[in-house]
Amino acid sequence: DEMNRKLVEVARLAEDHKAQPTAGIIDSQSVKTTEGGGFRGYDAGKRIKRHIVTDTVGLLVGLVVHSAGIQDREGAPDVLKAIVSRYPSLRHIFADGGYAGPKLRDALKALGRWTVQIVKRSHSAEGFEVLPRRWVVERTFAWLNNYRRLSKDYEEWVHTSDAMIYAAMTHLMVRRLAREEGLFVGLSS
């Protein structure tokens, strides 16, 4: 977790952003488990949820793995509570309609000054539509899905699931930084 935080700062600086993000995007991904997997909940046949917050570049700043039976707006305060001290300047969150309503707003009042902006799909849209800001967190999930160990939740313990996700993000950020000219001499992409 600490290594991820440091790499996020370095990667953000390399991309001409401030080291600390001020805005993020939250979403969850339901993932099937194997027979030996850890906790379980029910969400359309899937078993666990990876609840993440990314910065506006797509780098992981918050993560909680929990039962798929927990709704997005109920799991969001846990993720945001986990990052409030690590990223004190992050106070604005973009989210989908699953996070709408007073329940989340009331829960966030106890955590400090947070603003949540619900990004909704246009009523006139037909078919697929890229939503502003929301596509960033979806791209991060796609990056994670490229790692075979994350195709399902194989882990018996939640902290091991967290570690596998952080390992994948570390790999992604180190590769991204290695491509930046002159940052890491001797590493190839």
Tab-separated table of C-alpha atoms in Angstrom:
chain	number	residue	atom	x	y	z
A	1	ASP	CA	0.000	0.000	0.000
A	2	GLU	CA	2.768	2.447	0.931
A	3	MET	CA	4.786	1.550	-2.166
A	4	ASN	CA	1.689	2.113	-4.314
A	5	ARG	CA	1.183	5.552	-2.746
A	6	LYS	CA	4.788	6.579	-3.449
A	7	LEU	CA	4.629	5.275	-7.029
A	8	VAL	CA	1.357	7.157	-7.628
A	9	GLU	CA	3.089	10.381	-6.585
A	10	VAL	CA	6.092	9.739	-8.845
A	11	ALA	CA	3.895	8.708	-11.793
A	12	ARG	CA	1.658	11.768	-11.379
A	13	LEU	CA	4.684	14.085	-11.271
A	14	ALA	CA	6.096	12.391	-14.389
A	15	GLU	CA	2.837	13.196	-16.194
A	16	ASP	CA	2.939	16.867	-15.122
A	17	HIS	CA	0.273	16.563	-12.428
A	18	LYS	CA	0.520	17.512	-8.764
A	19	ALA	CA	1.792	14.648	-6.586
A	20	GLN	CA	-1.472	14.534	-4.617
A	21	PRO	CA	-4.748	14.070	-6.507
A	22	THR	CA	-7.667	16.372	-5.754
A	23	ALA	CA	-10.311	14.330	-7.592
A	24	GLY	CA	-10.954	10.644	-8.057
A	25	ILE	CA	-13.347	8.179	-9.606
A	26	ILE	CA	-14.991	5.391	-7.596
A	27	ASP	CA	-16.469	2.126	-8.837
A	28	SER	CA	-16.676	-1.534	-7.962
A	29	GLN	CA	-16.158	-4.710	-9.931
A	30	SER	CA	-17.832	-7.994	-9.051
A	31	VAL	CA	-15.501	-10.960	-9.445
A	32	LYS	CA	-16.142	-14.690	-9.280
A	33	THR	CA	-14.198	-16.702	-6.761
A	34	THR	CA	-12.829	-20.207	-6.928
A	35	GLU	CA	-13.753	-23.000	-4.526
A	36	GLY	CA	-10.962	-21.984	-2.170
A	37	GLY	CA	-11.714	-18.250	-2.373
A	38	GLY	CA	-12.316	-16.074	0.662
A	39	PHE	CA	-15.525	-14.364	1.552
A	40	ARG	CA	-18.585	-14.625	-0.508
A	41	GLY	CA	-21.712	-12.673	-1.187
A	42	TYR	CA	-24.259	-12.883	-3.935
A	43	ASP	CA	-24.299	-10.531	-6.908
A	44	ALA	CA	-25.717	-12.158	-10.054
A	45	GLY	CA	-23.666	-15.325	-9.530
A	46	LYS	CA	-20.464	-13.480	-8.664
A	47	ARG	CA	-18.888	-13.636	-5.259
A	48	ILE	CA	-16.701	-10.656	-4.212
A	49	LYS	CA	-16.357	-6.979	-5.080
A	50	ARG	CA	-13.206	-5.008	-5.699
A	51	HIS	CA	-14.111	-1.482	-4.713
A	52	ILE	CA	-11.547	1.036	-5.990
A	53	VAL	CA	-10.877	4.749	-6.232
A	54	THR	CA	-8.552	5.969	-8.955
A	55	ASP	CA	-7.139	9.406	-9.568
A	56	THR	CA	-8.129	11.170	-12.805
A	57	VAL	CA	-5.185	9.493	-14.584
A	58	GLY	CA	-6.383	5.991	-13.642
A	59	LEU	CA	-3.869	5.190	-10.909
A	60	LEU	CA	-5.147	3.255	-7.902
A	61	VAL	CA	-5.464	5.384	-4.760
A	62	GLY	CA	-7.991	3.342	-2.769
A	63	LEU	CA	-8.972	-0.309	-2.539
A	64	VAL	CA	-11.287	-2.447	-0.424
A	65	VAL	CA	-12.222	-6.035	-1.258
A	66	HIS	CA	-15.516	-7.138	0.271
A	67	SER	CA	-18.514	-9.387	-0.202
A	68	ALA	CA	-20.486	-8.841	-3.411
A	69	GLY	CA	-23.627	-8.592	-1.297
A	70	ILE	CA	-22.616	-5.068	-0.230
A	71	GLN	CA	-24.139	-2.370	-2.449
A	72	ASP	CA	-21.902	0.310	-3.975
A	73	ARG	CA	-23.176	3.167	-1.819
A	74	GLU	CA	-22.707	1.046	1.314
A	75	GLY	CA	-19.131	0.047	0.430
A	76	ALA	CA	-18.005	3.505	-0.707
A	77	PRO	CA	-17.494	4.988	2.787
A	78	ASP	CA	-15.095	2.142	3.647
A	79	VAL	CA	-12.965	2.862	0.576
A	80	LEU	CA	-12.973	6.607	1.159
A	81	LYS	CA	-12.219	6.165	4.883
A	82	ALA	CA	-9.157	4.127	3.867
A	83	ILE	CA	-7.743	6.969	1.754
A	84	VAL	CA	-8.750	10.098	3.677
A	85	SER	CA	-5.442	10.334	5.589
A	86	ARG	CA	-3.213	9.161	2.700
A	87	TYR	CA	-4.593	11.649	0.184
A	88	PRO	CA	-5.760	14.672	2.209
A	89	SER	CA	-6.244	16.861	-0.882
A	90	LEU	CA	-8.587	14.343	-2.553
A	91	ARG	CA	-12.077	15.600	-1.823
A	92	HIS	CA	-14.068	15.348	-5.076
A	93	ILE	CA	-15.354	11.999	-6.329
A	94	PHE	CA	-16.968	11.127	-9.657
A	95	ALA	CA	-19.335	8.143	-9.510
A	96	ASP	CA	-22.078	6.333	-11.397
A	97	GLY	CA	-25.765	6.215	-10.467
A	98	GLY	CA	-25.217	3.328	-8.039
A	99	TYR	CA	-23.757	5.840	-5.590
A	100	ALA	CA	-26.637	8.343	-5.767
A	101	GLY	CA	-28.828	9.122	-2.796
A	102	PRO	CA	-28.703	10.507	0.715
A	103	LYS	CA	-27.296	7.341	2.305
A	104	LEU	CA	-23.803	7.892	0.877
A	105	ARG	CA	-23.882	11.671	1.378
A	106	ASP	CA	-24.785	11.205	5.049
A	107	ALA	CA	-22.044	8.610	5.558
A	108	LEU	CA	-19.444	10.900	3.978
A	109	LYS	CA	-20.278	13.834	6.280
A	110	ALA	CA	-18.537	11.952	9.101
A	111	LEU	CA	-15.368	11.616	6.987
A	112	GLY	CA	-14.909	15.300	6.182
A	113	ARG	CA	-15.574	17.534	3.214
A	114	TRP	CA	-16.381	15.327	0.235
A	115	THR	CA	-18.282	16.199	-2.904
A	116	VAL	CA	-19.720	13.415	-5.012
A	117	GLN	CA	-20.644	14.111	-8.622
A	118	ILE	CA	-22.885	11.490	-10.205
A	119	VAL	CA	-22.025	11.070	-13.893
A	120	LYS	CA	-25.111	9.783	-15.647
A	121	ARG	CA	-25.688	8.433	-19.101
A	122	SER	CA	-27.673	10.715	-21.396
A	123	HIS	CA	-31.348	9.778	-21.745
A	124	SER	CA	-31.094	10.274	-25.511
A	125	ALA	CA	-28.071	7.965	-25.903
A	126	GLU	CA	-28.477	4.750	-27.837
A	127	GLY	CA	-25.993	1.914	-27.539
A	128	PHE	CA	-22.567	2.384	-26.001
A	129	GLU	CA	-21.605	5.841	-24.752
A	130	VAL	CA	-18.282	6.895	-23.194
A	131	LEU	CA	-19.078	8.795	-20.019
A	132	PRO	CA	-16.845	11.696	-18.963
A	133	ARG	CA	-14.466	10.763	-16.114
A	134	ARG	CA	-16.160	7.379	-15.574
A	135	TRP	CA	-14.198	5.740	-18.388
A	136	VAL	CA	-10.974	6.231	-16.401
A	137	VAL	CA	-11.926	3.798	-13.620
A	138	GLU	CA	-13.263	1.324	-16.183
A	139	ARG	CA	-9.894	1.451	-17.971
A	140	THR	CA	-8.159	0.695	-14.658
A	141	PHE	CA	-10.369	-2.374	-14.210
A	142	ALA	CA	-9.408	-3.415	-17.762
A	143	TRP	CA	-5.709	-3.033	-16.896
A	144	LEU	CA	-6.209	-5.237	-13.836
A	145	ASN	CA	-8.136	-7.847	-15.832
A	146	ASN	CA	-5.052	-8.318	-18.035
A	147	TYR	CA	-3.369	-10.024	-15.082
A	148	ARG	CA	-4.239	-13.726	-15.033
A	149	ARG	CA	-4.127	-13.905	-11.231
A	150	LEU	CA	-6.894	-11.274	-11.126
A	151	SER	CA	-9.217	-12.941	-13.646
A	152	LYS	CA	-10.974	-14.526	-10.657
A	153	ASP	CA	-10.447	-14.196	-6.952
A	154	TYR	CA	-8.232	-17.177	-6.135
A	155	GLU	CA	-7.303	-15.976	-2.667
A	156	GLU	CA	-8.531	-17.294	0.651
A	157	TRP	CA	-7.640	-14.086	2.515
A	158	VAL	CA	-8.741	-10.560	1.646
A	159	HIS	CA	-5.314	-9.058	2.315
A	160	THR	CA	-3.839	-11.432	-0.288
A	161	SER	CA	-6.397	-10.187	-2.848
A	162	ASP	CA	-5.369	-6.630	-1.997
A	163	ALA	CA	-1.696	-7.545	-2.420
A	164	MET	CA	-2.299	-9.063	-5.871
A	165	ILE	CA	-4.080	-5.894	-7.026
A	166	TYR	CA	-1.315	-3.667	-5.633
A	167	ALA	CA	1.311	-5.879	-7.315
A	168	ALA	CA	-0.448	-5.469	-10.674
A	169	MET	CA	-0.675	-1.686	-10.238
A	170	THR	CA	2.992	-1.531	-9.180
A	171	HIS	CA	3.933	-3.369	-12.351
A	172	LEU	CA	1.835	-0.996	-14.462
A	173	MET	CA	3.298	2.129	-12.878
A	174	VAL	CA	6.917	0.938	-13.026
A	175	ARG	CA	6.474	0.112	-16.728
A	176	ARG	CA	4.892	3.526	-17.308
A	177	LEU	CA	7.744	5.266	-15.498
A	178	ALA	CA	10.378	3.197	-17.288
A	179	ARG	CA	9.030	4.453	-20.600
A	180	GLU	CA	9.494	8.045	-19.475
A	181	GLU	CA	12.819	9.099	-20.906
A	182	GLY	CA	15.599	9.142	-18.356
A	183	LEU	CA	13.600	8.201	-15.246
A	184	PHE	CA	14.857	4.660	-14.797
A	185	VAL	CA	18.048	4.019	-16.717
A	186	GLY	CA	18.560	0.369	-17.539
A	187	LEU	CA	14.921	-0.735	-17.349
A	188	SER	CA	13.176	-1.711	-20.533
A	189	SER	CA	9.450	-1.457	-21.151
